[in-house]
GROMACS .gro file of N, CA and C in nm:
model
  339
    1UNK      N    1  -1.573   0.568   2.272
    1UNK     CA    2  -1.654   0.667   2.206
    1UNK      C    3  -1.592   0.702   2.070
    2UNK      N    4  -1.643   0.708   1.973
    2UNK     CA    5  -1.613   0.696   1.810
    2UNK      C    6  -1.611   0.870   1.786
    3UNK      N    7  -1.541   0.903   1.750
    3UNK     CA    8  -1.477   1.048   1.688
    3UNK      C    9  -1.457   1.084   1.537
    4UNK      N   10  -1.497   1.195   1.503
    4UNK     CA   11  -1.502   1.193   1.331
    4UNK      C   12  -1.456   1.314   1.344
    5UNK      N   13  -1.344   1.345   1.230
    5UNK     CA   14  -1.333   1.490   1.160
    5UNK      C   15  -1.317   1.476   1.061
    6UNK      N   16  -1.394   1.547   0.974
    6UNK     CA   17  -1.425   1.561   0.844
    6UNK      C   18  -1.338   1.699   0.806
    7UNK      N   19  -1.289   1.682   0.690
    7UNK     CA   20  -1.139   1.794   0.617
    7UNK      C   21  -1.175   1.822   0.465
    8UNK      N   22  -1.202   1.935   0.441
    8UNK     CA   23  -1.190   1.951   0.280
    8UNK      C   24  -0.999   2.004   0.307
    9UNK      N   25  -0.948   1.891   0.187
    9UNK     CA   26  -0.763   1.934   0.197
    9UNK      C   27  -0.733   2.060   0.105
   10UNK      N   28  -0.857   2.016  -0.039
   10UNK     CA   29  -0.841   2.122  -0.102
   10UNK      C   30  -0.991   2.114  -0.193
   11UNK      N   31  -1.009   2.229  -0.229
   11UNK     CA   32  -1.150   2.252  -0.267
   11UNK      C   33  -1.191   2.266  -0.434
   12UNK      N   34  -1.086   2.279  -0.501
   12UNK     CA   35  -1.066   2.299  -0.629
   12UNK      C   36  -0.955   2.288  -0.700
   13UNK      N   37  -0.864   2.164  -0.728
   13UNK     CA   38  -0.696   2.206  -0.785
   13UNK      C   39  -0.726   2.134  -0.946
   14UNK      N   40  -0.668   2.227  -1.021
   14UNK     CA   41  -0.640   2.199  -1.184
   14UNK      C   42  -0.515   2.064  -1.187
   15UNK      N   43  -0.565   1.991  -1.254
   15UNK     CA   44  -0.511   1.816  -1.306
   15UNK      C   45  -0.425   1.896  -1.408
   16UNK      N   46  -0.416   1.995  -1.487
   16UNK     CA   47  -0.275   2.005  -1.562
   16UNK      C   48  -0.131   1.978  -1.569
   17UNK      N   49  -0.132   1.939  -1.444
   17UNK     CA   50   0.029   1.960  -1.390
   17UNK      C   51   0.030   1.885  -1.273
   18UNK      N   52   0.153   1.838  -1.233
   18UNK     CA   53   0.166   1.721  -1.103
   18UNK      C   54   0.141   1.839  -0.966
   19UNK      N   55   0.091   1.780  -0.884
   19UNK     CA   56   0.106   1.850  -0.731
   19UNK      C   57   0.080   1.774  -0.628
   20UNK      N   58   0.079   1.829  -0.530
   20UNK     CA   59   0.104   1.742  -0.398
   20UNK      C   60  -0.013   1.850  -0.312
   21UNK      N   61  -0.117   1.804  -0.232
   21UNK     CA   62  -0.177   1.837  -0.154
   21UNK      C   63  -0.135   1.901  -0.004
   22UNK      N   64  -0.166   1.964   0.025
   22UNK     CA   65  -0.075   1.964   0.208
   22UNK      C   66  -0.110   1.873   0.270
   23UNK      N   67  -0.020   1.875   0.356
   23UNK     CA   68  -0.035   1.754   0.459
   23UNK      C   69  -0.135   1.761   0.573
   24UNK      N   70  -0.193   1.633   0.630
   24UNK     CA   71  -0.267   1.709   0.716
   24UNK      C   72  -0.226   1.566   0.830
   25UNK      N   73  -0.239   1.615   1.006
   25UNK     CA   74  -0.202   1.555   1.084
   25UNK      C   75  -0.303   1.441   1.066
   26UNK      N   76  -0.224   1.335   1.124
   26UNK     CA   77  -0.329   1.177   1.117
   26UNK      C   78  -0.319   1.089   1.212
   27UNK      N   79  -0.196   1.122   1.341
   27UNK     CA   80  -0.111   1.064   1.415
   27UNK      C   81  -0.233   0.976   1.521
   28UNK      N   82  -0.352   1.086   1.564
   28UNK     CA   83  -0.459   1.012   1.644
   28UNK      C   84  -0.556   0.956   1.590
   29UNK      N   85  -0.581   0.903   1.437
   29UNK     CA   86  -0.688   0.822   1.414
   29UNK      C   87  -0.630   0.686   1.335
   30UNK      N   88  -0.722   0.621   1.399
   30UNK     CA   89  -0.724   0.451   1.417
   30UNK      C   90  -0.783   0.473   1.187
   31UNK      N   91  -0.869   0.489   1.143
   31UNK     CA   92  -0.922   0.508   1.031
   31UNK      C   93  -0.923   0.660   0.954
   32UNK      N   94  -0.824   0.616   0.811
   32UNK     CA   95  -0.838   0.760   0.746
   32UNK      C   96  -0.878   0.730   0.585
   33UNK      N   97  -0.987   0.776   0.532
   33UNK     CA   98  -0.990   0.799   0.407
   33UNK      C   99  -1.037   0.909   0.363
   34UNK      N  100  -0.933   0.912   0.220
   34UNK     CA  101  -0.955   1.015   0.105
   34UNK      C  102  -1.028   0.998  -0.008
   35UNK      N  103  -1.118   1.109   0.009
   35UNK     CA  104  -1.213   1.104  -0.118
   35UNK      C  105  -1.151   1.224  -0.219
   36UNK      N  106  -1.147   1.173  -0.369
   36UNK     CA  107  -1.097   1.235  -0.433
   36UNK      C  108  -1.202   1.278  -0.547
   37UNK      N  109  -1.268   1.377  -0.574
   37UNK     CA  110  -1.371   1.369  -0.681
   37UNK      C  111  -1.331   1.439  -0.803
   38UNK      N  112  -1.324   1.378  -0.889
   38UNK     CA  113  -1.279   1.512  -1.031
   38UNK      C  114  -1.376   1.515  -1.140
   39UNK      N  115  -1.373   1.661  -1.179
   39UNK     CA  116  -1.465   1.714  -1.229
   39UNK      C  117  -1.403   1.727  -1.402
   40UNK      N  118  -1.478   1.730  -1.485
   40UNK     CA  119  -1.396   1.733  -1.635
   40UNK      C  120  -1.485   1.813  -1.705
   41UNK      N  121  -1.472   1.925  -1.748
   41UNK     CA  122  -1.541   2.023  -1.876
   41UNK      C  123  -1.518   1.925  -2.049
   42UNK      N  124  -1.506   2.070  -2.054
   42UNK     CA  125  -1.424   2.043  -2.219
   42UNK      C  126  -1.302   1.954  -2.223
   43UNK      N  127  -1.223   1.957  -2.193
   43UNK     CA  128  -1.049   1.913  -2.195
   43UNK      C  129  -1.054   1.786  -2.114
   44UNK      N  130  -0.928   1.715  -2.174
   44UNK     CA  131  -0.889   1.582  -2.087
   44UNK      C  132  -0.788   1.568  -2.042
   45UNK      N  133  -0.754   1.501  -1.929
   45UNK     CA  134  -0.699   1.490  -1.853
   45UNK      C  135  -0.622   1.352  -1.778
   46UNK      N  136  -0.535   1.269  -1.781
   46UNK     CA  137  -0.528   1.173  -1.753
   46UNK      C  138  -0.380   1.220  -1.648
   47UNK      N  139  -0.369   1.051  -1.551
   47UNK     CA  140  -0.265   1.041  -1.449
   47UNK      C  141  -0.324   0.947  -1.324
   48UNK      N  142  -0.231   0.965  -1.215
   48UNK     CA  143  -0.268   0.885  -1.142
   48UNK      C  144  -0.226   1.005  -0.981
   49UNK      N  145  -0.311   0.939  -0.894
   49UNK     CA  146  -0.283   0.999  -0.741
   49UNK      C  147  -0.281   0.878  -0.636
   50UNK      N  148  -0.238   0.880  -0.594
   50UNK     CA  149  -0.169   0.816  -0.449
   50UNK      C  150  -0.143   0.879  -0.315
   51UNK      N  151  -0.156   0.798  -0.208
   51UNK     CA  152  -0.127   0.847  -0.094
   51UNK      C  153   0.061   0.831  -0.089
   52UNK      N  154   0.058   0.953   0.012
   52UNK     CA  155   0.189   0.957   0.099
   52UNK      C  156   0.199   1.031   0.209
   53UNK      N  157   0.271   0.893   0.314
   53UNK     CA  158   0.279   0.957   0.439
   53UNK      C  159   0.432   0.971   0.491
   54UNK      N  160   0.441   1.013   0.627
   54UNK     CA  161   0.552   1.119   0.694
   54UNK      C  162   0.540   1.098   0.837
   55UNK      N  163   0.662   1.071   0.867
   55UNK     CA  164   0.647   1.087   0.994
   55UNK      C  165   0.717   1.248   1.098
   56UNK      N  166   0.812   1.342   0.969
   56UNK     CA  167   0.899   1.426   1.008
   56UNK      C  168   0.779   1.549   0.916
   57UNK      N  169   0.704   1.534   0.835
   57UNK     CA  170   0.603   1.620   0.750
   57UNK      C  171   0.721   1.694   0.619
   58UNK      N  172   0.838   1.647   0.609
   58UNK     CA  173   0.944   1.653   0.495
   58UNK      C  174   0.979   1.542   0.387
   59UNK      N  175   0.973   1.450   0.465
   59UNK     CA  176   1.026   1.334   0.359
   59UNK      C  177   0.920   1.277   0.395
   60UNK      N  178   0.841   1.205   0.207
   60UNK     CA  179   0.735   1.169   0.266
   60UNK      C  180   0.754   1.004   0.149
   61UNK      N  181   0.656   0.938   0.178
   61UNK     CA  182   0.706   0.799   0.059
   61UNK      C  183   0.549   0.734   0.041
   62UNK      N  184   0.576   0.687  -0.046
   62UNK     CA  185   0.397   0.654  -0.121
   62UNK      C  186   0.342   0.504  -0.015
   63UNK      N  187   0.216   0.524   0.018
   63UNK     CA  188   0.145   0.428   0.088
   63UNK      C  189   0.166   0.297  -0.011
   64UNK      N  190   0.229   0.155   0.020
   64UNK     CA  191   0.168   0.070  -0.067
   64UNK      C  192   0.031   0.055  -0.090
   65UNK      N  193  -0.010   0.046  -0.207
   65UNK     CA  194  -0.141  -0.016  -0.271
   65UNK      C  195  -0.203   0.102  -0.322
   66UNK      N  196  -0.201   0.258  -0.275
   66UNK     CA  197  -0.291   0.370  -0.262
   66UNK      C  198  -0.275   0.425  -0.392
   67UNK      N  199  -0.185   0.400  -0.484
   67UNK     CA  200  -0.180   0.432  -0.600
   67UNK      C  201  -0.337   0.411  -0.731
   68UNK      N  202  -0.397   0.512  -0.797
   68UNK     CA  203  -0.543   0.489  -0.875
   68UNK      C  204  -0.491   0.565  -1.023
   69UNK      N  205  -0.540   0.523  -1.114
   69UNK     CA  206  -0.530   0.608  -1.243
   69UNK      C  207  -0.617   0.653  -1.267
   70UNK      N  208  -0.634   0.758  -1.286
   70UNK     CA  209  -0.741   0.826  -1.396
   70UNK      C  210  -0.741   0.919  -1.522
   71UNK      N  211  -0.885   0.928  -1.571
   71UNK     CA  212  -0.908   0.956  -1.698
   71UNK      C  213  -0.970   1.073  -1.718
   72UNK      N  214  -1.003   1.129  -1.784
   72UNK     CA  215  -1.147   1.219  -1.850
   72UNK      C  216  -1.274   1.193  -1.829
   73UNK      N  217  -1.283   1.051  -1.778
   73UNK     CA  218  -1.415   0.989  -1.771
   73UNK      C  219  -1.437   0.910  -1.585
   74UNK      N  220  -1.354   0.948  -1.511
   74UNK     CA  221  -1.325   0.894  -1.394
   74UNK      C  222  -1.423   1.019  -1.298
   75UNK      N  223  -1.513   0.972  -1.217
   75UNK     CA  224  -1.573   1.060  -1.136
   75UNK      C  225  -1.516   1.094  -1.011
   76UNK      N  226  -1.511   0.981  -0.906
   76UNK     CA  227  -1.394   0.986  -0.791
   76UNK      C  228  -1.300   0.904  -0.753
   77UNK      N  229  -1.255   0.887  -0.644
   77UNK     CA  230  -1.222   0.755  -0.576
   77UNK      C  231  -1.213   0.781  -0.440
   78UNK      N  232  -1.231   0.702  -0.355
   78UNK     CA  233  -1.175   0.697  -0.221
   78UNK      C  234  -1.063   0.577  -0.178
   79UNK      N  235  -1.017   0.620  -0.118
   79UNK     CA  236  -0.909   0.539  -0.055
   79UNK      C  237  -0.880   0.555   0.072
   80UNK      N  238  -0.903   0.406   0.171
   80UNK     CA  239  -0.932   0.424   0.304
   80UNK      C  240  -0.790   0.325   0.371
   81UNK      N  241  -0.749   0.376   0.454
   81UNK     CA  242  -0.638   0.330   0.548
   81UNK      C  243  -0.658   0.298   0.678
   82UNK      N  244  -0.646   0.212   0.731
   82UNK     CA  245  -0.689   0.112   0.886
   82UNK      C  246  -0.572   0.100   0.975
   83UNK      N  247  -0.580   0.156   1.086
   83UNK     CA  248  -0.484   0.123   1.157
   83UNK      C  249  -0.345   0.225   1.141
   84UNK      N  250  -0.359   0.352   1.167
   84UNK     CA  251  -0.295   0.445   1.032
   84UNK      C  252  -0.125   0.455   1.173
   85UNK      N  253  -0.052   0.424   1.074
   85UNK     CA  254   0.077   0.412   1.202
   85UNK      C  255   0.144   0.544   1.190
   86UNK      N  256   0.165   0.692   1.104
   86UNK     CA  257   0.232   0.760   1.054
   86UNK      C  258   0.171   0.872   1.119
   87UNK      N  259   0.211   0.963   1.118
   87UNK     CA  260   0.172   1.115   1.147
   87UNK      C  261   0.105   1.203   1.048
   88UNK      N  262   0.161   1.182   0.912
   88UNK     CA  263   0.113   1.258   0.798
   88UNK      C  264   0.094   1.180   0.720
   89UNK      N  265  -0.027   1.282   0.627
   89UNK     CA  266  -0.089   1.208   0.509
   89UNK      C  267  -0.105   1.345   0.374
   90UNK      N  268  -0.040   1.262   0.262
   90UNK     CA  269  -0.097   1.425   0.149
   90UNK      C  270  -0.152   1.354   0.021
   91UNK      N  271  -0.180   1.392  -0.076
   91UNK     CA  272  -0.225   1.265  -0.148
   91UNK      C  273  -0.119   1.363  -0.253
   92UNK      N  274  -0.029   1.254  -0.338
   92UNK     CA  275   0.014   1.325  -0.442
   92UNK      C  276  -0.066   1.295  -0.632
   93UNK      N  277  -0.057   1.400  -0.696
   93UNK     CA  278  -0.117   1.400  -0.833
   93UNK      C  279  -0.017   1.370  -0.951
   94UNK      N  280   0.000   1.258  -1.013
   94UNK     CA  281   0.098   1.226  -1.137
   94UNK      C  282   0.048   1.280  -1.291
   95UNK      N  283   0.073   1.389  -1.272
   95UNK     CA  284   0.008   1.389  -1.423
   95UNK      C  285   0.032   1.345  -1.549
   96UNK      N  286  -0.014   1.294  -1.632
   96UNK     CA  287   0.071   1.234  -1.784
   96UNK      C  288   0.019   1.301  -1.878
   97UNK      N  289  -0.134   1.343  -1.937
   97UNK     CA  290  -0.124   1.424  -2.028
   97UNK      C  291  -0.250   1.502  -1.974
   98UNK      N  292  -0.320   1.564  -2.094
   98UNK     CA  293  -0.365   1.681  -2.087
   98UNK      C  294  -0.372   1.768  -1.985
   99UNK      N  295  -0.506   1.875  -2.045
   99UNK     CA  296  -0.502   1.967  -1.915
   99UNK      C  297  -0.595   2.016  -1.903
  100UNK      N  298  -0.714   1.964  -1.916
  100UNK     CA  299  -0.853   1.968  -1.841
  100UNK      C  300  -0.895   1.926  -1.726
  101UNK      N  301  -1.024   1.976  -1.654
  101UNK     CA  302  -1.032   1.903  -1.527
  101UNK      C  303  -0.990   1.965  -1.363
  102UNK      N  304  -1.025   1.935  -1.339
  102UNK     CA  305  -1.023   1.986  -1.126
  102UNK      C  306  -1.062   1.871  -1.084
  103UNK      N  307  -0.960   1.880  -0.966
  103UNK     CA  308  -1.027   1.771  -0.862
  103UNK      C  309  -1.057   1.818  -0.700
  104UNK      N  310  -1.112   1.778  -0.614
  104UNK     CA  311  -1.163   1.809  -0.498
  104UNK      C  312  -1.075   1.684  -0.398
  105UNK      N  313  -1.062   1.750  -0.285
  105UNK     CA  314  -1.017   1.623  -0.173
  105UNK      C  315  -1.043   1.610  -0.038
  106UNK      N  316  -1.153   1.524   0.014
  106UNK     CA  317  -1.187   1.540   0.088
  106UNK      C  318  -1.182   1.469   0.204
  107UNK      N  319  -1.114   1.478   0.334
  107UNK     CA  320  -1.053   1.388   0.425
  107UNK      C  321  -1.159   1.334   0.538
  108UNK      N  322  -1.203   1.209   0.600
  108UNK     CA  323  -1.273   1.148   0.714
  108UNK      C  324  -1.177   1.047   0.802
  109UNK      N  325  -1.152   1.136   0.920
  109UNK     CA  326  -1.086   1.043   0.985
  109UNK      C  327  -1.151   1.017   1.105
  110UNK      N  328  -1.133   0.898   1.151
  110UNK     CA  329  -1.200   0.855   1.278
  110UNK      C  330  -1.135   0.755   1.400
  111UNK      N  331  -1.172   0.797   1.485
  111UNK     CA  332  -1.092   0.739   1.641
  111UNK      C  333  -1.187   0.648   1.713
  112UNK      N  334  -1.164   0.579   1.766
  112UNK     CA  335  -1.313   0.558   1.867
  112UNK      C  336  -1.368   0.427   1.795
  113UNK      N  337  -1.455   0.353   1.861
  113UNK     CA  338  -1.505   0.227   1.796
  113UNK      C  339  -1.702   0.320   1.811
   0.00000   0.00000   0.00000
């Protein structure tokens, strides 16, 4: 039987500055992806976000491949993980310049065929 929970991680965070999302448990699903949507006014904004997971929810280390850049002109991304072996998941934000912009993050994980 196939299982879904759907997660807003965070609902509004400013791209000015680097941050890290909270973590959220992942230990029981077979499939997890993050949708990341960012929004841009006036101001620009560039960097990149990536996954990172944990198995202690302290020390955490970047998913290979999950790394995306974006721009001022970038709408979302998702990034989906199969077979998820770790306990935790947070997505972290690299910022490089400006400081316009919000982004949204929104989690679907699923168990079950």
């Amino acid at each position: 039987m196939k299982q879904t929970v759907d997660l807003t991680i965070i609902e509004s965070q400013a791209l000015g500055a680097g941050f890290n999302t909270p973590a959220i448990s992942v230990a029981p699903y077979q499939l997890v992806s993050l949708q990341v949507i960012f929004t841009f006014g006036a101001g620009t904004s560039a960097g990149s976000v990536s996954l990172q997971s944990s198995n202690d929810n302290v020390n955490f280390s970047t998913v290979p491949s999950s790394s995306l850049s974006y721009t001022s002109t970038t709408t979302n991304h998702i990034i989906e993980l199969q077979r998820v072996g770790f306990k935790f998941l947070r997505l972290a934000n690299t910022h490089t310049s400006g400081s316009g912009g919000t982004c949204k993050v929104i989690a679907h994980c699923t168990i079950g065929n």
